XYZ file of C-alpha atoms in Angstrom:
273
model
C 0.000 0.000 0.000
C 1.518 3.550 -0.972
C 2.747 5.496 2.139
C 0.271 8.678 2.918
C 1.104 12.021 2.744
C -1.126 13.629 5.727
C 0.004 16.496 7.258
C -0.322 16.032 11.249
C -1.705 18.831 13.554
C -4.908 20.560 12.057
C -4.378 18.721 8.873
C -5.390 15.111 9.892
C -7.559 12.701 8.704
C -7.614 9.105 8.964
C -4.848 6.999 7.628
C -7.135 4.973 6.373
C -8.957 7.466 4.371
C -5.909 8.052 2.505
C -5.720 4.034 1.516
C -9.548 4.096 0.456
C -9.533 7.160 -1.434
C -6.504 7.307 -3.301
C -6.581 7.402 -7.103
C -3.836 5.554 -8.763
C -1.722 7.590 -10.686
C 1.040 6.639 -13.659
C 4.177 8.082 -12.471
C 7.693 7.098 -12.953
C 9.858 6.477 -10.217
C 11.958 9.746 -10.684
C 8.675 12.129 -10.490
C 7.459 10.071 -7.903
C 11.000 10.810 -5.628
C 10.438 14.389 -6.857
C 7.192 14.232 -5.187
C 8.193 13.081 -2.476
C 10.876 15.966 -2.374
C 8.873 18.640 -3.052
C 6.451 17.143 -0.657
C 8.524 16.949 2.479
C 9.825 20.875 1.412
C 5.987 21.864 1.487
C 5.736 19.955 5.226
C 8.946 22.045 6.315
C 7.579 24.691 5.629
C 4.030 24.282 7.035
C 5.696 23.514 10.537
C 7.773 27.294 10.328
C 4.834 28.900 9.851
C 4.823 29.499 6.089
C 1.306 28.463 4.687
C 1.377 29.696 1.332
C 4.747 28.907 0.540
C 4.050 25.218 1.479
C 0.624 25.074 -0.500
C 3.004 25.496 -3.747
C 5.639 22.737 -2.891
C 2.236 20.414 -2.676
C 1.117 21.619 -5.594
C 4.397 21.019 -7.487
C 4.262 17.272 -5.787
C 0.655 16.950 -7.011
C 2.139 18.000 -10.930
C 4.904 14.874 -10.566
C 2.353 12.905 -9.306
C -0.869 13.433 -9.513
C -2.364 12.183 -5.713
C -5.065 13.739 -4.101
C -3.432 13.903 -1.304
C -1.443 16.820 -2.257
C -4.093 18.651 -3.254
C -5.928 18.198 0.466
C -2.435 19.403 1.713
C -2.572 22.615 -0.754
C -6.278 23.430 0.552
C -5.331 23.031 4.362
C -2.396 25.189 3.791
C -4.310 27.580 1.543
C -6.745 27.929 4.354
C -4.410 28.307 6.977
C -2.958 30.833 5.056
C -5.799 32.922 4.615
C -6.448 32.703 1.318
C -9.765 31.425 1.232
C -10.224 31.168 -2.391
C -7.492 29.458 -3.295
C -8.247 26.906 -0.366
C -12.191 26.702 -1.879
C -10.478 25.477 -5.050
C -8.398 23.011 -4.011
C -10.926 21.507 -1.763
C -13.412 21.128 -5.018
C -10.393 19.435 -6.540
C -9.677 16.873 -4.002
C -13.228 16.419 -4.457
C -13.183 15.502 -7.753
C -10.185 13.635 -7.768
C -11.415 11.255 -4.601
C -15.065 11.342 -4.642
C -15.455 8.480 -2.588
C -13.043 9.945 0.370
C -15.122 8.941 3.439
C -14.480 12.389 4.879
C -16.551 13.889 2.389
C -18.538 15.842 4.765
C -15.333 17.137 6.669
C -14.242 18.403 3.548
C -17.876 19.991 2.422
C -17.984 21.963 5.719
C -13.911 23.407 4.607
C -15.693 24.178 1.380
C -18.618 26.033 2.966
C -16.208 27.971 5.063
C -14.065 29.166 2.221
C -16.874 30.531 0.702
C -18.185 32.402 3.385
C -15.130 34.068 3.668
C -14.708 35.057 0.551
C -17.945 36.844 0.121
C -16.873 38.652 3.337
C -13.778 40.059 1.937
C -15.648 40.892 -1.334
C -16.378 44.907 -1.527
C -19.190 46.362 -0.672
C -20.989 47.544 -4.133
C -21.419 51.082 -4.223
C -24.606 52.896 -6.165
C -23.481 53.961 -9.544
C -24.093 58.096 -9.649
C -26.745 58.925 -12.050
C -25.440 60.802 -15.380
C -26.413 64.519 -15.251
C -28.473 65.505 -17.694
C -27.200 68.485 -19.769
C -30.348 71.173 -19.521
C -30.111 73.904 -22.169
C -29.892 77.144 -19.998
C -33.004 78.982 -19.642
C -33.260 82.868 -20.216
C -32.749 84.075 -16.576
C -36.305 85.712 -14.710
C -36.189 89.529 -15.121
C -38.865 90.590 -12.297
C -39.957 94.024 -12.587
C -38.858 96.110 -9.812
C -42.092 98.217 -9.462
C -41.282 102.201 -9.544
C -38.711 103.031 -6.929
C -39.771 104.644 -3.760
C -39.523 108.595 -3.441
C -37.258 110.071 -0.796
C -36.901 106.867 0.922
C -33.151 106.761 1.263
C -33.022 110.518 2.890
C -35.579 109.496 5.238
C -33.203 106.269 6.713
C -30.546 109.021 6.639
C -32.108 111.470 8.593
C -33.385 109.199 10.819
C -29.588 107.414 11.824
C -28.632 111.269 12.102
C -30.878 111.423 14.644
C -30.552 109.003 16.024
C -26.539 109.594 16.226
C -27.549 112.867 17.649
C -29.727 111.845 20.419
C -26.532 109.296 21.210
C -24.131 112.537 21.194
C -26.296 114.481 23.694
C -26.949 111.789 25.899
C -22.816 111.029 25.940
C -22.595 114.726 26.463
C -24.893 114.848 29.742
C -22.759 111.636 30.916
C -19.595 113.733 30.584
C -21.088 116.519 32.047
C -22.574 114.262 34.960
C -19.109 112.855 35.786
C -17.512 116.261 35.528
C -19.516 117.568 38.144
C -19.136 114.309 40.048
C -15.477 115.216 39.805
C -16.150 118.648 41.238
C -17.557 116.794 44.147
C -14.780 114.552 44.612
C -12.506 117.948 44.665
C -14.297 119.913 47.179
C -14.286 117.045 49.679
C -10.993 115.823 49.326
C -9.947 119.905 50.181
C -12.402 119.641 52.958
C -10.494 116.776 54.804
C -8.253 119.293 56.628
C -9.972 122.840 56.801
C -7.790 125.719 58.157
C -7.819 126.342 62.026
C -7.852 129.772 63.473
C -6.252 128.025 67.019
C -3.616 126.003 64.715
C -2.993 123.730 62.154
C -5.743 120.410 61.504
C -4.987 117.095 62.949
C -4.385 114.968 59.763
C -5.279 111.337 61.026
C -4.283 108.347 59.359
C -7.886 107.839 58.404
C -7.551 111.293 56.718
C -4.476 110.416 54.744
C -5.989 107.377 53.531
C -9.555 109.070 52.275
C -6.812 111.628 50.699
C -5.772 108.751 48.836
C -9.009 107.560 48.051
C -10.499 110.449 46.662
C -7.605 111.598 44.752
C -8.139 108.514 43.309
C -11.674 108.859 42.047
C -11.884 112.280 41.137
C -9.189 111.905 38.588
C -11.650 108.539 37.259
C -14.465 110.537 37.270
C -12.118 113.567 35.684
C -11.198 110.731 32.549
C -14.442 109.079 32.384
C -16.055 112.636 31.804
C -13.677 113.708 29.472
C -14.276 110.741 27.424
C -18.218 111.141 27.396
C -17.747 114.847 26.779
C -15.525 114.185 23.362
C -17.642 110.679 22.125
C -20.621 112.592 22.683
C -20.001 115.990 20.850
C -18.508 113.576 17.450
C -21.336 111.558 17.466
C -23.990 114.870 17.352
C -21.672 116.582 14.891
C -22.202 113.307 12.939
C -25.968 113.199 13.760
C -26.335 116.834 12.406
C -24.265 115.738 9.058
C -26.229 113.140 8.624
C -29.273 114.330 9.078
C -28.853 117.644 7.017
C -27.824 115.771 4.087
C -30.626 113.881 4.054
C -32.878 116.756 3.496
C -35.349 117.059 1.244
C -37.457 120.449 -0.284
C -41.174 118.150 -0.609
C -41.357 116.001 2.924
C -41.990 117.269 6.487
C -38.610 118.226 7.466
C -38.097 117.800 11.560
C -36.286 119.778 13.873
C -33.860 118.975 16.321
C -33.469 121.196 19.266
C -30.851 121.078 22.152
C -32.746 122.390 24.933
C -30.746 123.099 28.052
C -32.561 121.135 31.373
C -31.386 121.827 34.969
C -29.337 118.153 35.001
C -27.629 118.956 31.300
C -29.714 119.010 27.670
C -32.344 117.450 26.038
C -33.318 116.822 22.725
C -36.489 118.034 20.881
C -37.568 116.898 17.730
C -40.545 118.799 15.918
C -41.592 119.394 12.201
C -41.817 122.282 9.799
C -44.731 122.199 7.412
């Protein structure tokens, strides 16, 4: 009986399977020794670890002589190797060549496996995009824009001048609020030590340190007016601009007035017919 050509470990079958199933083959003795060469290369190198590289030494074998044996070896190294497709393929054609092989249903299960995993590592078909369609451009929409309104642009300008304006005055009374805050500030700090027909004041430590204090804030409130006072009188020479050169000789022209109140100004508005 011909000596089998199993690989051990996760390749094994049955000795006997081998026996049953083998075809005969017409070799000579030198392709069958070449076999048997290439063979035990192909089981060297399934032990280091190289799968695919010992699938083609059985596959050379299986060319000197044609056993199915070799080609079971090629599958089981093909699979191991993770190529499933190859290992599907070699499985069909151990198949073929040993219909009979007892382990038929081992082998169909390998088969079923192989397949499954190819289909896995198939891609994932992607939706063809749609051709565009080349439209012939239209003639774009004119839409009539209707007779343009009268005077409607010097009305939005005199209105932000006024509204400029009315911010200028109101910075204005903030500067002059602060200015006389700082006035305040001023005469108190003086007040701290006040002259003394009998002698000179007793400066305390708590009057040295409200010196300090109020220095401090009447030079803020000196800044902070001086600030409001400048913003205040651009912004109504820019309110007055603005609202001048929107003018017009046919629509109710209004007024503004700076009227002087007891706390700072005020502004009127009124019309002229």
């Amino acid at each position: 009986m011909p000596r089998a050509r199993w690989l051990l470990g996760p390749f094994a079958l049955a000795l006997a399977t081998v026996a049953a199933t083998r075809t005969p083959a017409f070799a000579t003795p030198e392709s069958k020794s070449a076999a048997e060469a290439a063979y035990a290369q192909g089981q060297k190198r399934y032990t280091e670890g190289d799968y695919l590289g010992a699938a083609a030494r059985f596959k050379e074998a299986y060319g000197l002589d044609a056993d199915p044996v070799y080609l079971f070896n090629a599958a089981q190294a093909y699979r191991f190797g993770k190529d499933c497709k190859a290992a599907a393929d070699y499985y069909r054609q151990f198949l073929s060549a040993a219909p009979t092989t007892p382990n038929r249903a081992k082998v169909e299960e390998y088969i079923v496996e192989m397949d499954a995993c190819v289909k896995a590592a198939e891609p994932v078909p992607v939706d063809p995009v749609p051709p565009t369609t080349n439209l012939a451009p239209s003639e774009p929409a004119v839409s009539d824009p209707g007779p343009a309104a009268e005077g409607g642009g010097s009305g939005t300008q005199r209105m932000v001048g006024i509204g400029v304006g009315v911010a200028g005055v109101v910075g204005i009374g903030v500067g002059i609020a602060y200015a006389l805050k700082a006035r305040s500030t001023q005469s108190e700090r003086e007040g701290l030590c006040e002259p003394n027909p009998t002698g000179p004041c007793e400066w305390t430590p708590q009057d040295s340190d409200d010196e300090v204090r109020l220095d401090k804030q009447g030079k803020r409130q000196t800044r902070n007016a001086r600030i409001a006072l400048g913003a205040g009188s651009a912004a109504l020479v820019v309110g007055i601009v603005l609202f001048a050169l929107g003018g017009g000789d046919d629509e109710e022209e209004p007024e503004l007035s700076i009227v002087p109140i007891a706390d700072g100004a005020m502004v009127t508005r009124g019309f002229r017919f």
